[in-house]
PDB file of C-alpha atoms in Angstrom:
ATOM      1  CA  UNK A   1    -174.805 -23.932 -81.181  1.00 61.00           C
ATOM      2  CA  UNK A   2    -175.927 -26.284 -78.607  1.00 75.00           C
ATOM      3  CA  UNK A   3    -175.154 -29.363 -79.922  1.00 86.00           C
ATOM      4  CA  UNK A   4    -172.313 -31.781 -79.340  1.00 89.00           C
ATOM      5  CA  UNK A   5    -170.553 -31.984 -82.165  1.00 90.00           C
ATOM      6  CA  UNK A   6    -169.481 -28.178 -82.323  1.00 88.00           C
ATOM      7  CA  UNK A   7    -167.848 -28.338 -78.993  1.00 89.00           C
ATOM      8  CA  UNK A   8    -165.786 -31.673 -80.278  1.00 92.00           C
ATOM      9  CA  UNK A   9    -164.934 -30.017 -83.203  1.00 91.00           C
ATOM     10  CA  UNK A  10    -163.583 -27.000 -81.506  1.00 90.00           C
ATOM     11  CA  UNK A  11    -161.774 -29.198 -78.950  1.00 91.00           C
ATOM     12  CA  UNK A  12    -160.527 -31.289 -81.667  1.00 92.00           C
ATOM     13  CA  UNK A  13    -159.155 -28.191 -83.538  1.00 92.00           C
ATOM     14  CA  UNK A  14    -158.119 -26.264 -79.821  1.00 91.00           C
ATOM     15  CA  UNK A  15    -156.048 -29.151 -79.484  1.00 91.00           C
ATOM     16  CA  UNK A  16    -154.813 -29.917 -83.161  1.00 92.00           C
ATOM     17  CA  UNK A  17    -153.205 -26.266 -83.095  1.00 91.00           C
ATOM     18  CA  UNK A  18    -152.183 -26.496 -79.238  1.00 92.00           C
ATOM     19  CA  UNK A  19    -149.768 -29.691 -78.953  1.00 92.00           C
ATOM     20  CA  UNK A  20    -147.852 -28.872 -81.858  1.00 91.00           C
ATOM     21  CA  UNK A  21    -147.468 -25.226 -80.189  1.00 92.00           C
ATOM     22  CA  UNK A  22    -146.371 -26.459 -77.221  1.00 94.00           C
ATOM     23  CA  UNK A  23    -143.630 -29.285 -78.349  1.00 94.00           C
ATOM     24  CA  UNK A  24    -142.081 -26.602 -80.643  1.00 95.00           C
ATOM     25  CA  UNK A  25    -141.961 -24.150 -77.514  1.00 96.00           C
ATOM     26  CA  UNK A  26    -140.451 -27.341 -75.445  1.00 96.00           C
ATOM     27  CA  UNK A  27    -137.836 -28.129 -78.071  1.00 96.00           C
ATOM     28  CA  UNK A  28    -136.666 -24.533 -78.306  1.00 97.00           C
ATOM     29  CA  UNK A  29    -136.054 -24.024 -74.577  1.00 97.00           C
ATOM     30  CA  UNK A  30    -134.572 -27.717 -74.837  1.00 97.00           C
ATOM     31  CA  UNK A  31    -132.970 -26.360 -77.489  1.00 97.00           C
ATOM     32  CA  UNK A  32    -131.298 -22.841 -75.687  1.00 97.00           C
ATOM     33  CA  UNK A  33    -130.567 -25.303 -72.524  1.00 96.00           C
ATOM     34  CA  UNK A  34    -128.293 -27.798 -74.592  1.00 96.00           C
ATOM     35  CA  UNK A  35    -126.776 -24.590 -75.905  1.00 96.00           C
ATOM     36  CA  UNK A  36    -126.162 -22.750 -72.858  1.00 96.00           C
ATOM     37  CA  UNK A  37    -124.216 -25.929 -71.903  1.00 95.00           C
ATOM     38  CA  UNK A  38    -122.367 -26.318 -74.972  1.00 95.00           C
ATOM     39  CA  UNK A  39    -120.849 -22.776 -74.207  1.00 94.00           C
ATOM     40  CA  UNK A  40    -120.506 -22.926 -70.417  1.00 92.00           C
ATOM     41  CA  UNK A  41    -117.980 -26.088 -71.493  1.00 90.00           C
ATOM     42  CA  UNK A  42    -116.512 -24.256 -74.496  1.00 92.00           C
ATOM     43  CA  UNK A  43    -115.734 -20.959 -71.885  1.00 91.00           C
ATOM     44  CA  UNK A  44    -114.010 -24.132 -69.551  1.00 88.00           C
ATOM     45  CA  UNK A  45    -112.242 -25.564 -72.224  1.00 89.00           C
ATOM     46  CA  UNK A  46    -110.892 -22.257 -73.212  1.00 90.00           C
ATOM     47  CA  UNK A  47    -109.498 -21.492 -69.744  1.00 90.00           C
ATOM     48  CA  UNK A  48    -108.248 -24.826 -69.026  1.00 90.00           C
ATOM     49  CA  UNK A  49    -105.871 -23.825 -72.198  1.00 91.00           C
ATOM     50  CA  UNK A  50    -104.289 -21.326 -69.998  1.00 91.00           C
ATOM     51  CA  UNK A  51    -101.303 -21.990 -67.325  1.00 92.00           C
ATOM     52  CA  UNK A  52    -102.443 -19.331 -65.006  1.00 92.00           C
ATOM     53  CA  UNK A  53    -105.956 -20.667 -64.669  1.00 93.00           C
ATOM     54  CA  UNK A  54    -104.534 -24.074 -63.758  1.00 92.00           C
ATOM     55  CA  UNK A  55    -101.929 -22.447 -61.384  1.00 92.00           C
ATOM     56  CA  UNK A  56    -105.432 -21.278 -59.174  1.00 90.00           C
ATOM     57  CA  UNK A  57    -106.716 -24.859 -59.603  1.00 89.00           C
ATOM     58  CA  UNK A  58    -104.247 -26.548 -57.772  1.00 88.00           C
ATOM     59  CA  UNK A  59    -104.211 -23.857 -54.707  1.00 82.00           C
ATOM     60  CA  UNK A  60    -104.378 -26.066 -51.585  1.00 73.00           C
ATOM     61  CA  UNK A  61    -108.301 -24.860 -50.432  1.00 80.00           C
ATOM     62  CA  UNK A  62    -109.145 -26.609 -54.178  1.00 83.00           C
ATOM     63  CA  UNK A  63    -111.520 -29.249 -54.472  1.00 90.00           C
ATOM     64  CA  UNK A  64    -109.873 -32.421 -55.564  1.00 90.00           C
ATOM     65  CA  UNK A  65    -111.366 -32.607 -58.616  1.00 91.00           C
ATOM     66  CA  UNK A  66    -110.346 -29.384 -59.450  1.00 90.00           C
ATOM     67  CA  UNK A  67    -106.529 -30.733 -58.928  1.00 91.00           C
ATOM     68  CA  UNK A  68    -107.653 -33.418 -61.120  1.00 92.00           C
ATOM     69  CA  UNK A  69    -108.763 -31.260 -63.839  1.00 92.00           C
ATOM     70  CA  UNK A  70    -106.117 -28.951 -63.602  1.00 92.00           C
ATOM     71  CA  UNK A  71    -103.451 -31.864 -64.311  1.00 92.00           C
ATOM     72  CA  UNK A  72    -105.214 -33.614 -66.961  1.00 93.00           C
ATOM     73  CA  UNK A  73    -105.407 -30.439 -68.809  1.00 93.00           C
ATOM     74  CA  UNK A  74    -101.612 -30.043 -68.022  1.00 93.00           C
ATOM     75  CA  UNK A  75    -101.175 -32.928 -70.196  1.00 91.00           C
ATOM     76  CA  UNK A  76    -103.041 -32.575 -72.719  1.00 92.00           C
ATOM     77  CA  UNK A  77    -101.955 -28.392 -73.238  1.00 92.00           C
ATOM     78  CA  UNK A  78     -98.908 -28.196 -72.003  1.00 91.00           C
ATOM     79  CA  UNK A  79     -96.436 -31.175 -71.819  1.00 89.00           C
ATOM     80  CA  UNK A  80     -94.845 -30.809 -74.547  1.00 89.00           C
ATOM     81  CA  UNK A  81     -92.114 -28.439 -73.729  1.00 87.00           C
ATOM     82  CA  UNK A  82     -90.473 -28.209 -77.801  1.00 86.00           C
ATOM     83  CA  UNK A  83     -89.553 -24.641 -79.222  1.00 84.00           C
ATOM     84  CA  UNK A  84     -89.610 -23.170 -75.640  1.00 86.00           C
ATOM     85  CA  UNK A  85     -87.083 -20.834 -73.982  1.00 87.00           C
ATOM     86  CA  UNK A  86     -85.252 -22.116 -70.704  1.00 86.00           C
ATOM     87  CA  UNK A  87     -85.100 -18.604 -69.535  1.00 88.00           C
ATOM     88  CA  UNK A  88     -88.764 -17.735 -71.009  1.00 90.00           C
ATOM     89  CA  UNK A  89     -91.724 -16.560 -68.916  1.00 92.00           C
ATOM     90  CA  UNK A  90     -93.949 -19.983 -70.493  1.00 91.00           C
ATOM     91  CA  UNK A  91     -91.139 -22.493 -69.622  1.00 91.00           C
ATOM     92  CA  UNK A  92     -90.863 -20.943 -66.303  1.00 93.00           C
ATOM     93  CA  UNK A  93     -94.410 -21.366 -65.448  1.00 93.00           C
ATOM     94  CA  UNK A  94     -94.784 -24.541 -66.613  1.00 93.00           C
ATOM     95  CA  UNK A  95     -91.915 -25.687 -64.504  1.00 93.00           C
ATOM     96  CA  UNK A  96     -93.975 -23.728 -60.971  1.00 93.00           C
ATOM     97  CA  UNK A  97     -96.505 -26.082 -62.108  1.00 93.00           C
ATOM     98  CA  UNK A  98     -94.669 -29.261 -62.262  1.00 93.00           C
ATOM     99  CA  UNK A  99     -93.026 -28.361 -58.548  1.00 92.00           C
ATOM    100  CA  UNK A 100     -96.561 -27.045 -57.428  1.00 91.00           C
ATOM    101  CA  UNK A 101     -98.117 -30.397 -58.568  1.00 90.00           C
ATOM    102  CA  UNK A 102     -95.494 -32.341 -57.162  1.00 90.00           C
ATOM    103  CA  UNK A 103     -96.446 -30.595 -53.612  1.00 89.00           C
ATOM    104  CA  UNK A 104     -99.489 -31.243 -53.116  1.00 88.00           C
ATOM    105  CA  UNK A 105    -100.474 -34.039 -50.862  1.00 86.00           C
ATOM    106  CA  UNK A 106    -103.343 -35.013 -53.032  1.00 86.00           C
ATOM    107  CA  UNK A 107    -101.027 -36.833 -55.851  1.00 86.00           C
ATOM    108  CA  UNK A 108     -99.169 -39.752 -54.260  1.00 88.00           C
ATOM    109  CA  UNK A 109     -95.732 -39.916 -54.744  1.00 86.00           C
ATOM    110  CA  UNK A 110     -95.787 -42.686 -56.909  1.00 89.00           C
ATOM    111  CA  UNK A 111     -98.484 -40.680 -59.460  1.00 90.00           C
ATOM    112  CA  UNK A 112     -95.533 -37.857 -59.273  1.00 89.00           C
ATOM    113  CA  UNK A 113     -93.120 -40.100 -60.025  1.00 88.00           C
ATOM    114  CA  UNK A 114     -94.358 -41.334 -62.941  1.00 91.00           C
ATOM    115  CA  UNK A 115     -95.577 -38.126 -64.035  1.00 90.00           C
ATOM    116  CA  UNK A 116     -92.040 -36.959 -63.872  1.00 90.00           C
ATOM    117  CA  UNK A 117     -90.841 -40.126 -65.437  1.00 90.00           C
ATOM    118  CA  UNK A 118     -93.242 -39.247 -68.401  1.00 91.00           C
ATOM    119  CA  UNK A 119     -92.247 -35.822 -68.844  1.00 90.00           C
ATOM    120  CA  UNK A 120     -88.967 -36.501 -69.323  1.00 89.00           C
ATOM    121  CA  UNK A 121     -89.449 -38.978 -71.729  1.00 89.00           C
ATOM    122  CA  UNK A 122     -91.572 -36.576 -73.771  1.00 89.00           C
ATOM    123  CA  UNK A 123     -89.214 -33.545 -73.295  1.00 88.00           C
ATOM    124  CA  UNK A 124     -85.104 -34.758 -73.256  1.00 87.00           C
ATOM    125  CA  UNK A 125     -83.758 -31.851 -73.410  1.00 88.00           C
ATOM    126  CA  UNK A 126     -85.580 -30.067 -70.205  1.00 89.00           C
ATOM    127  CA  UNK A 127     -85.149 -33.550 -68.597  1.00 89.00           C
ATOM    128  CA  UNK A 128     -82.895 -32.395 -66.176  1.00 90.00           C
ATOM    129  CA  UNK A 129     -84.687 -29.041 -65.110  1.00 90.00           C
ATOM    130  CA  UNK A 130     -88.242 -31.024 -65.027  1.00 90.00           C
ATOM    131  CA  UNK A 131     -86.478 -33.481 -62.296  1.00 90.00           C
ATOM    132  CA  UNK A 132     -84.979 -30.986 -60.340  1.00 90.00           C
ATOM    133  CA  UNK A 133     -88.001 -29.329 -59.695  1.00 90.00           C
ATOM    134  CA  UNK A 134     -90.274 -32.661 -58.880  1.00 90.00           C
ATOM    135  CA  UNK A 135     -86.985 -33.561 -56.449  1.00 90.00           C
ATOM    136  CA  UNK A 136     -86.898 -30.315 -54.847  1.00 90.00           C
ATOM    137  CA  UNK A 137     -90.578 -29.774 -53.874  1.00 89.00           C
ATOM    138  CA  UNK A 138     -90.444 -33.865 -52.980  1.00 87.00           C
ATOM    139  CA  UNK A 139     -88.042 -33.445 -50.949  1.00 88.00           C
ATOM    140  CA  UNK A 140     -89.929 -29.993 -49.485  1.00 89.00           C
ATOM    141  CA  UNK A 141     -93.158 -32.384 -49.292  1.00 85.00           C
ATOM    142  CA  UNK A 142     -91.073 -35.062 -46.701  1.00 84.00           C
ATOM    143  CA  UNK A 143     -89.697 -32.188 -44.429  1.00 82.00           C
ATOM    144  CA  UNK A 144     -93.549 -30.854 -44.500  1.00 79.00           C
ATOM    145  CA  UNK A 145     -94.372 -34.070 -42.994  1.00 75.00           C
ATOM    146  CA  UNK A 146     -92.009 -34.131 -40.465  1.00 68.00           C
TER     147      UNK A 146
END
C-alpha cells in the first residue's frame, strides 16, 4: 500500500477517466452556447421578417445600426411590391416605411435617392406612389432643416 507504484497507477487511472470527463462536459456547454446563439439569431431573423418590427427600428432615439439593419432587411423582405393592393394595409405600410426612411437624417440624400431610384425600377407599377412619398418627406426633411 505504501509503495510508489500504486499511487501512479491510481493517478494514471484518476486521470485516464477525468480528462475525457471533462472535454465531453466542455463540448456540451460549448455545445448549448453555439445553440443558444443559433436561436437568439433565428428569433432576429424572424422579426426582421416583419414591417412593424422595422417600423420601431428606425424611431429617431435608434442606434444607427439599428437603422441599418432595419433597411437592409427592407430589401431583402419587402421590396418587392408584386401582387399587393394599393389600398391594402401591407402596401400602405411599406410605403410609411419608405417616407419614414427617407426622413431620417441618418441616410444621406443621395443613399435615398438611389434607394428610391431602385425601388422603382424593381416595382413599375407603384413607381409613382414610391416617389411621391420619398419627395414628400424630402422635401419635409429640407424645411426641418431650416
Amino acid at each position: 500500500m505504501y509503495d510508489i507504484k500504486f499511487y501512479l497507477l491510481v493517478w494514471f487511472l484518476v486521470t485516464l477517466v477525468g480528462f475525457p470527463t471533462i472535454l465531453i462536459t466542455w463540448l456540451v456547454l460549448l455545445m448549448k452556447k453555439i445553440r443558444a446563439e443559433q436561436e437568439l439569431a433565428n428569433a432576429l431573423e424572424t422579426k426582421l421578417q416583419n414591417i412593424d418590427f422595422l417600423q420601431n427600428l428606425i424611431r429617431a432615439d435608434s442606434s444607427n445600426e439599428d437603422k441599418q439593419m432595419a433597411f437592409d432587411s427592407f430589401n431583402k423582405y419587402f421590396a418587392n411590391f408584386k401582387g399587393l393592393d394599393p389600398k391594402g394595409v401591407d402596401f400602405q405600410k411599406r410605403i410609411r416605411f419608405i417616407s419614414d426612411i427617407a426622413l431620417l437624417e441618418y441616410f444621406e440624400i443621395d443613399k435615398v435617392s438611389k434607394f428610391s431610384e431602385t425601388l422603382g425600377n424593381q416595382n413599375r407599377d407603384f413607381k409613382k406612389d414610391i416617389e411621391r412619398a420619398i419627395g414628400g418627406s424630402l422635401k419635409a426633411r429640407q424645411k426641418a432643416k431650416k
